[in-house]
Structure formats: C-alpha cells, structure tokens
Amino acid sequence: MKTVEQQVSNVIELDSKYVMRTYARMPVVFVRGEGCFLYDADGKEYLDFVAGIAVNGLGHCHPKVVSAICEQAPRLMHTSNLYYTPQQPKLAELLTQISSMDKAFFCNSGAEANEAAIKLVRKAAKKSGNPNKIEIVTAQQSFHGRTMGAVSATAQPKYQEPFEPLVPGFKAVPYNDVESLQATVNENTCAVLLEPVQGESGVHPARREFLTAARELCDKYDAALILDEVQTGLGRTGKMFGFEHYGVLPDVMTLAKTLGGGFPIGCCLARGKWAEVFEPGDHACTFGGSPLACAAALAAVDEIKNGGWVENAERVGAYFRNRLSTLPGIREVRGLGLMIAVEFEEPKAKSVTARALEKGLIVNSIGEYVLRLVPPLTISVELVDRALAVLCECL
Ligand SMILES: *Cc1c(COP(=O)(O)O)cnc(C)c1O
C-alpha cells in the first residue's frame, strides 16, 4: 500500500511530466466534494470559498444535479445538433424566461459563449451597409476568455501580448469611464462588450452611469450591448443576473460557469432582432447543448431559482462583506452578493492563500494584494463565520 503522501507526490509528478504547465497549481490533490466542502486523499476537509471559480454555485455534487446526470447518462449523452433532443429547447425556454432574452445558442464554456456573441454582432453589422461597422468596444482589465476572439476582447496585456496578432477591431476604454466610452463608441461600433462586475481582474462592480451610458450609446448607434454574465449570472451577485442591479437590459448575454451546476455548458442569449441573426451554417458547436449537459443545467438552474439561493447569496453576501471590512489591515472590500474581493494594505494575498489552505480553507489570490472569495451560493452564515475565523488566524 502506498501512503497518502506517496499518492499525492505521484499525482504531482505525473502532472508535471505529462500536463502542459498552464496553471501554477496549489499543492493539494482533491478526490471528493460535498456541498461547501472538498476532501483530499488524506480525508482532510477543506471549506471551499473558491467553488471552482464560481462554477460550483450549488456546492459540490448537488444531489439534484447528480441525479439529473445519472438519469440522463444511460439514456442519451450526445447526439448531433443536426437532430432535436427534448432537453435543449426546454433549457432555452427556461433561460430566456428568467433573463428577458428571446433565444439561446449552446456551447461548452464561457469563451465559446463570447465567441458566439462576437460572431453574432459581426454578422448583424454586415446588414448595416457600413463596411467599417466592425468595432467592438470593451473595457481595460476585462476578462472574456482565452480563445483568440475572446482574448482579443480581454484587454489585459499579459493575456494578449504572447499571442499577437490579435483579432482586429477591438478597442478598450477604462472601465467605468463614461467620457472615454462616449468618445469611443460611434457609427463604426457593432457592439459594446462588458462585464457587469469585472471578476477575474479583482471584482470591480460597474457604476450605474457607465452601464446606462453603454446602453444609450448602443441604442444611438445601432450597436449591440453584450453583457458577459459568465461569472455574474445565475445568482452570484445576489440577483439572478448582474444587469438587474443596474436596470440595464443587454441585447446579447453570455453564461457559463455555474450554469451546469459543475457540468460544462455555456450559452449565448439574445433578444429582439439580435436573436434572429444566425442562420443554419453560420455557427455551430459539436458538443453544444448535449442532452446530458442540458439535463444538468435544467436541474441546476431550477434549484438556483426555486431553492432560494439567489436571496441567500444576497443576504449572506451582505453579512460576509460587512464582517470582512472589520478585519485588520484591509484597504477595501468590494463586490456584490457572493462575488467578493478583499484588498489588503500589505502584499500578503499569496501567503494568506497558502496558509488558509493548510488550515482547510480554500481562497484565491489575485496578485499580491487581492483575495477573491466566491463561495457556493448555498453557503450559510455559520460557514462564513468559520471562514472568517480561519482568515483572522492567517492574518
Ligand atoms: C471565467 C470567465 C470567462 C471564461 O470562461 P471559460 O469557461 O474559462 O472559457 C469569460 N468571461 C468571464 C466574465 C469569466 O469570468
């Protein structure tokens, strides 16, 4: 019998030998998850305040998602999108109803959802008669994914420079800078693409004036307002969608992360004329919206909507942010609902993250100053108190 330490070092050795080094992983091997907890090979319990980076919105292995997958898997996992399955239109109906959108396109990830959105608005603009209507205005420090189109929209030099030349036509303005937005959007703009709360770069919520200005400028120039709700969507911010905080309805919206309750699925939603842009042959995704993925998502979205978890995210999130701001050495606590960042006065986010892991609390650092906290939407005040106690020890 191998000891647990041997098993762990074997996994890490195998990984470093055979897996491309796209991640600087933490030194832990997880083998099981249940609710808000993960367990390593040793049986050690970890309270999970990363939740798969906002993927495990219902926690790990939610019984309703698990049973939806177990019921669907033996019947039909995949068939080509050349044919109908019952689950895909049912999920499209549910998502359009809760989002005020009209139609859905399914794929497997956030980046793919944004690719679909980018292609959709580019095609729509062809009808305008203006051959220069190709520009997509995004925000600095945004994050929209790693594929070439999505990374071209992701205005962060560290993600773009190694892969230049980028897809042309993207222009980035400082986030929340209304004047820059007004100066950049014009008749050559086919879309404005924004996150309601910038997630990956450190949890920066939009200001109301900024999203309102984006909406008005899109209306004025017949451009689409695309909101990337891959992270903010489906309850994370304490409302079903981030845009609900701002009273601004997008024309196109992208979802992924928590949509499948831990199973991969992405979605691009659109309304009005934008919902009618794609025709057969324009865009496709082999795995997109498979009966298995849609069954998982139907169960997950139903539970998020009817289990009271959006309200829970709002209530527990407010409590959490409030308590975090009383911790020592904190410059700022940002966020909405359970999408939270803590900025320290000193560069200690990395060491706090490592120490917390040792003490059985999973948190995520962004650079040296910022801690990102995105626990499951199902987290309780009691577990938040437990996390706060560990964080206090780590500080
Ligand atoms: C995570 C994220 C993405 C990328 O999603 P992937 O599934 O990793 O492709 C895109 N946009 C936002 C806002 C995200 O948080």
Short mmCIF file of C-alpha atoms in Angstrom, two decimals, residues 94-310:
data_model
loop_
_atom_site.label_atom_id
_atom_site.label_comp_id
_atom_site.label_asym_id
_atom_site.label_seq_id
_atom_site.Cartn_x
_atom_site.Cartn_y
_atom_site.Cartn_z
CA LEU A 94 -36.16 28.40 -19.02
CA LEU A 95 -33.12 30.64 -19.59
CA THR A 96 -34.91 33.08 -21.90
CA GLN A 97 -37.82 33.36 -19.47
CA ILE A 98 -35.65 34.25 -16.47
CA SER A 99 -33.40 36.61 -18.45
CA SER A 100 -35.89 38.52 -20.68
CA MET A 101 -33.97 37.23 -23.71
CA ASP A 102 -35.63 35.52 -26.70
CA LYS A 103 -33.31 32.81 -27.99
CA ALA A 104 -30.30 30.73 -26.92
CA PHE A 105 -27.25 29.16 -28.55
CA PHE A 106 -25.47 26.45 -26.55
CA CYS A 107 -21.76 25.68 -26.29
CA ASN A 108 -19.41 24.37 -23.62
CA SER A 109 -17.63 27.29 -21.97
CA GLY A 110 -17.53 30.99 -21.27
CA ALA A 111 -15.01 31.71 -24.00
CA GLU A 112 -17.14 29.84 -26.54
CA ALA A 113 -20.23 31.76 -25.45
CA ASN A 114 -18.35 35.02 -26.03
CA GLU A 115 -17.08 33.80 -29.41
CA ALA A 116 -20.69 33.18 -30.40
CA ALA A 117 -21.64 36.68 -29.24
CA ILE A 118 -18.75 38.25 -31.18
CA LYS A 119 -19.65 36.40 -34.38
CA LEU A 120 -23.32 37.26 -33.90
CA VAL A 121 -22.73 41.02 -33.69
CA ARG A 122 -20.20 41.00 -36.53
CA LYS A 123 -22.72 39.27 -38.78
CA ALA A 124 -25.55 41.57 -37.73
CA ALA A 125 -23.44 44.61 -38.64
CA LYS A 126 -22.99 43.36 -42.21
CA LYS A 127 -26.61 44.34 -42.82
CA SER A 128 -25.94 47.98 -41.86
CA GLY A 129 -24.37 48.85 -45.23
CA ASN A 130 -21.37 50.37 -43.41
CA PRO A 131 -18.35 48.16 -44.16
CA ASN A 132 -16.43 49.77 -41.26
CA LYS A 133 -19.01 48.74 -38.66
CA ILE A 134 -16.73 46.09 -37.16
CA GLU A 135 -15.55 47.63 -33.88
CA ILE A 136 -16.27 46.03 -30.56
CA VAL A 137 -15.67 48.29 -27.58
CA THR A 138 -14.55 46.54 -24.40
CA ALA A 139 -13.03 47.62 -21.09
CA GLN A 140 -9.49 47.59 -19.79
CA GLN A 141 -8.86 44.88 -17.19
CA SER A 142 -11.74 42.86 -18.61
CA PHE A 143 -11.82 39.10 -18.86
CA HIS A 144 -13.76 37.25 -21.55
CA GLY A 145 -11.81 34.01 -22.03
CA ARG A 146 -8.72 32.61 -23.73
CA THR A 147 -9.68 31.70 -27.30
CA MET A 148 -8.41 34.14 -29.94
CA GLY A 149 -11.61 36.19 -30.24
CA ALA A 150 -12.28 36.20 -26.50
CA VAL A 151 -8.68 37.05 -25.64
CA SER A 152 -8.76 39.89 -28.18
CA ALA A 153 -11.68 41.26 -26.15
CA THR A 154 -9.79 40.68 -22.90
CA ALA A 155 -7.91 43.96 -22.57
CA GLN A 156 -5.07 42.82 -20.32
CA PRO A 157 -1.59 42.93 -21.94
CA LYS A 158 -0.36 39.85 -20.03
CA TYR A 159 -3.02 37.69 -21.68
CA GLN A 160 -2.73 39.28 -25.13
CA GLU A 161 0.91 40.07 -25.92
CA PRO A 162 2.24 36.48 -26.19
CA PHE A 163 -0.41 35.69 -28.79
CA GLU A 164 -0.36 38.74 -31.05
CA PRO A 165 -1.52 39.47 -33.70
CA LEU A 166 -4.98 39.61 -32.16
CA VAL A 167 -8.34 39.59 -33.90
CA PRO A 168 -8.70 43.15 -35.22
CA GLY A 169 -11.50 45.54 -34.34
CA PHE A 170 -11.38 45.58 -30.53
CA LYS A 171 -10.97 48.86 -28.65
CA ALA A 172 -10.71 49.06 -24.87
CA VAL A 173 -11.76 52.01 -22.69
CA PRO A 174 -11.04 52.38 -18.95
CA TYR A 175 -13.80 50.57 -17.03
CA ASN A 176 -16.39 52.92 -15.53
CA ASP A 177 -15.08 55.87 -17.58
CA VAL A 178 -18.21 57.30 -19.20
CA GLU A 179 -16.37 60.01 -21.16
CA SER A 180 -13.98 57.54 -22.78
CA LEU A 181 -16.89 55.33 -23.69
CA GLN A 182 -18.71 58.27 -25.29
CA ALA A 183 -15.55 59.22 -27.16
CA THR A 184 -15.01 55.69 -28.49
CA VAL A 185 -18.43 54.40 -29.47
CA ASN A 186 -19.55 55.68 -32.87
CA GLU A 187 -21.19 54.55 -36.13
CA ASN A 188 -18.36 52.03 -36.67
CA THR A 189 -19.18 50.26 -33.41
CA CYS A 190 -21.06 47.00 -33.81
CA ALA A 191 -21.09 46.12 -30.10
CA VAL A 192 -20.06 47.12 -26.61
CA LEU A 193 -18.97 44.12 -24.55
CA LEU A 194 -18.77 44.46 -20.76
CA GLU A 195 -18.86 42.50 -17.51
CA PRO A 196 -21.42 43.94 -15.05
CA VAL A 197 -18.80 43.23 -12.38
CA GLN A 198 -15.24 42.67 -13.57
CA GLY A 199 -14.39 39.37 -11.95
CA GLU A 200 -11.03 37.94 -12.88
CA SER A 201 -9.15 41.23 -12.54
CA GLY A 202 -10.26 41.72 -8.93
CA VAL A 203 -14.05 42.15 -8.54
CA HIS A 204 -14.82 45.68 -9.68
CA PRO A 205 -18.56 46.42 -9.96
CA ALA A 206 -19.72 48.70 -12.77
CA ARG A 207 -21.05 52.11 -11.88
CA ARG A 208 -24.67 52.63 -12.85
CA GLU A 209 -23.81 55.63 -15.07
CA PHE A 210 -21.33 53.52 -17.03
CA LEU A 211 -23.76 50.75 -17.96
CA THR A 212 -26.53 53.28 -18.59
CA ALA A 213 -24.23 55.21 -20.95
CA ALA A 214 -23.30 51.96 -22.72
CA ARG A 215 -27.00 51.18 -23.20
CA GLU A 216 -27.74 54.67 -24.57
CA LEU A 217 -24.75 54.67 -26.92
CA CYS A 218 -25.66 51.24 -28.29
CA ASP A 219 -29.22 52.46 -28.95
CA LYS A 220 -27.93 55.62 -30.61
CA TYR A 221 -25.52 53.83 -32.96
CA ASP A 222 -27.49 50.62 -33.53
CA ALA A 223 -24.84 48.53 -31.80
CA ALA A 224 -25.48 45.53 -29.56
CA LEU A 225 -24.89 45.74 -25.83
CA ILE A 226 -23.31 42.41 -24.89
CA LEU A 227 -23.06 41.65 -21.20
CA ASP A 228 -20.66 38.89 -20.25
CA GLU A 229 -22.51 37.30 -17.32
CA VAL A 230 -20.36 34.16 -17.40
CA GLN A 231 -19.38 34.80 -13.77
CA THR A 232 -22.05 37.24 -12.54
CA GLY A 233 -25.01 35.31 -13.97
CA LEU A 234 -27.34 32.92 -12.16
CA GLY A 235 -27.37 34.32 -8.65
CA ARG A 236 -23.73 35.09 -7.96
CA THR A 237 -24.29 38.82 -7.31
CA GLY A 238 -27.41 38.36 -5.17
CA LYS A 239 -29.70 38.84 -8.17
CA MET A 240 -30.38 36.29 -10.88
CA PHE A 241 -28.32 38.40 -13.32
CA GLY A 242 -25.82 41.18 -12.73
CA PHE A 243 -27.67 43.55 -15.05
CA GLU A 244 -30.63 43.59 -12.64
CA HIS A 245 -28.57 45.75 -10.26
CA TYR A 246 -28.37 48.43 -12.94
CA GLY A 247 -31.74 48.49 -14.67
CA VAL A 248 -29.96 47.96 -17.99
CA LEU A 249 -31.09 45.17 -20.30
CA PRO A 250 -28.47 43.80 -22.72
CA ASP A 251 -29.19 42.71 -26.30
CA VAL A 252 -26.87 39.73 -26.02
CA MET A 253 -25.78 37.95 -22.87
CA THR A 254 -23.34 35.11 -22.22
CA LEU A 255 -23.47 32.49 -19.48
CA ALA A 256 -21.33 29.53 -18.43
CA LYS A 257 -19.62 28.82 -15.08
CA THR A 258 -22.46 27.90 -12.70
CA LEU A 259 -24.94 27.10 -15.49
CA GLY A 260 -24.39 23.33 -15.39
CA GLY A 261 -24.02 23.05 -11.61
CA GLY A 262 -20.45 21.80 -12.18
CA PHE A 263 -21.03 20.20 -15.60
CA PRO A 264 -19.56 22.12 -18.57
CA ILE A 265 -22.04 24.14 -20.60
CA GLY A 266 -22.07 27.68 -22.00
CA CYS A 267 -24.80 29.76 -23.55
CA CYS A 268 -25.18 32.88 -25.68
CA LEU A 269 -28.60 34.50 -25.31
CA ALA A 270 -30.03 37.29 -27.47
CA ARG A 271 -33.24 39.24 -27.81
CA GLY A 272 -35.19 41.08 -30.48
CA LYS A 273 -33.52 41.32 -33.87
CA TRP A 274 -30.27 40.02 -32.39
CA ALA A 275 -31.98 36.69 -31.68
CA GLU A 276 -32.63 36.23 -35.41
CA VAL A 277 -29.12 36.89 -36.76
CA PHE A 278 -27.76 33.34 -37.04
CA GLU A 279 -28.96 31.11 -39.85
CA PRO A 280 -28.15 27.45 -40.50
CA GLY A 281 -24.44 27.09 -41.23
CA ASP A 282 -23.37 30.37 -39.59
CA HIS A 283 -22.19 28.98 -36.30
CA ALA A 284 -22.10 25.61 -34.59
CA CYS A 285 -20.71 23.62 -31.73
CA THR A 286 -20.41 19.83 -31.88
CA PHE A 287 -20.84 19.24 -28.15
CA GLY A 288 -23.02 22.31 -27.52
CA GLY A 289 -26.25 21.74 -25.62
CA SER A 290 -26.00 17.95 -25.43
CA PRO A 291 -28.90 16.22 -23.67
CA LEU A 292 -26.58 15.39 -20.77
CA ALA A 293 -25.29 18.95 -20.31
CA CYS A 294 -28.81 20.37 -20.68
CA ALA A 295 -30.23 17.90 -18.14
CA ALA A 296 -27.57 19.02 -15.64
CA ALA A 297 -28.26 22.69 -16.38
CA LEU A 298 -32.04 22.27 -16.14
CA ALA A 299 -31.61 20.80 -12.66
CA ALA A 300 -29.06 23.43 -11.61
CA VAL A 301 -30.98 26.47 -12.84
CA ASP A 302 -34.24 25.15 -11.37
CA GLU A 303 -32.55 24.70 -7.99
CA ILE A 304 -30.87 28.14 -8.08
CA LYS A 305 -34.19 29.75 -9.00
CA ASN A 306 -36.54 27.84 -6.70
CA GLY A 307 -34.23 26.91 -3.83
CA GLY A 308 -33.95 30.49 -2.56
CA TRP A 309 -30.22 30.60 -3.35
CA VAL A 310 -30.23 33.97 -5.11
#
